[in-house]
C-alpha cells in the first residue's frame, strides 16, 4: 500500500514539470515571444533537472524497498572514532 501511494505521489510530481516543459517548448517552437527564448530554455532546463531528481528518488526508493536491509551492529570506541575524525 505504501509503495503504491509513493508511486502515485511521484507520478503526480513528475506530471507537473513535464506539463510546464511542454508549454515552454511549444512557445519556442511557435516563436511566440523570441525575446523570451533564453527564459524558456532556462525554465526547460530547470524543470528537466527537477524531473531527473524525482526519477532518481523513485529508483532509490524502489531499490531500497526490494533489497533486504539488515543492520550489522558492532561495538565502537567512540573516543577513538572522534580522535580519528579530528
C-alpha angles and dihedrals in degrees: 000000000000091000091051092049092049093048091050092049092049092048089053091048091052095049095062098057090042090055090050092047089052092052094050092046090051090052090052092048094050094041089223092158113012094182089062093054094109091048091052092048092049092050091048090052092047094049092044089054089049092053091046090053092049092050091051090050090050091051091048090050091048092049092048093049094051100044121080105237117197125175118238105209122200136166115258131193099230093194092057091045092053092046090051091049092050 
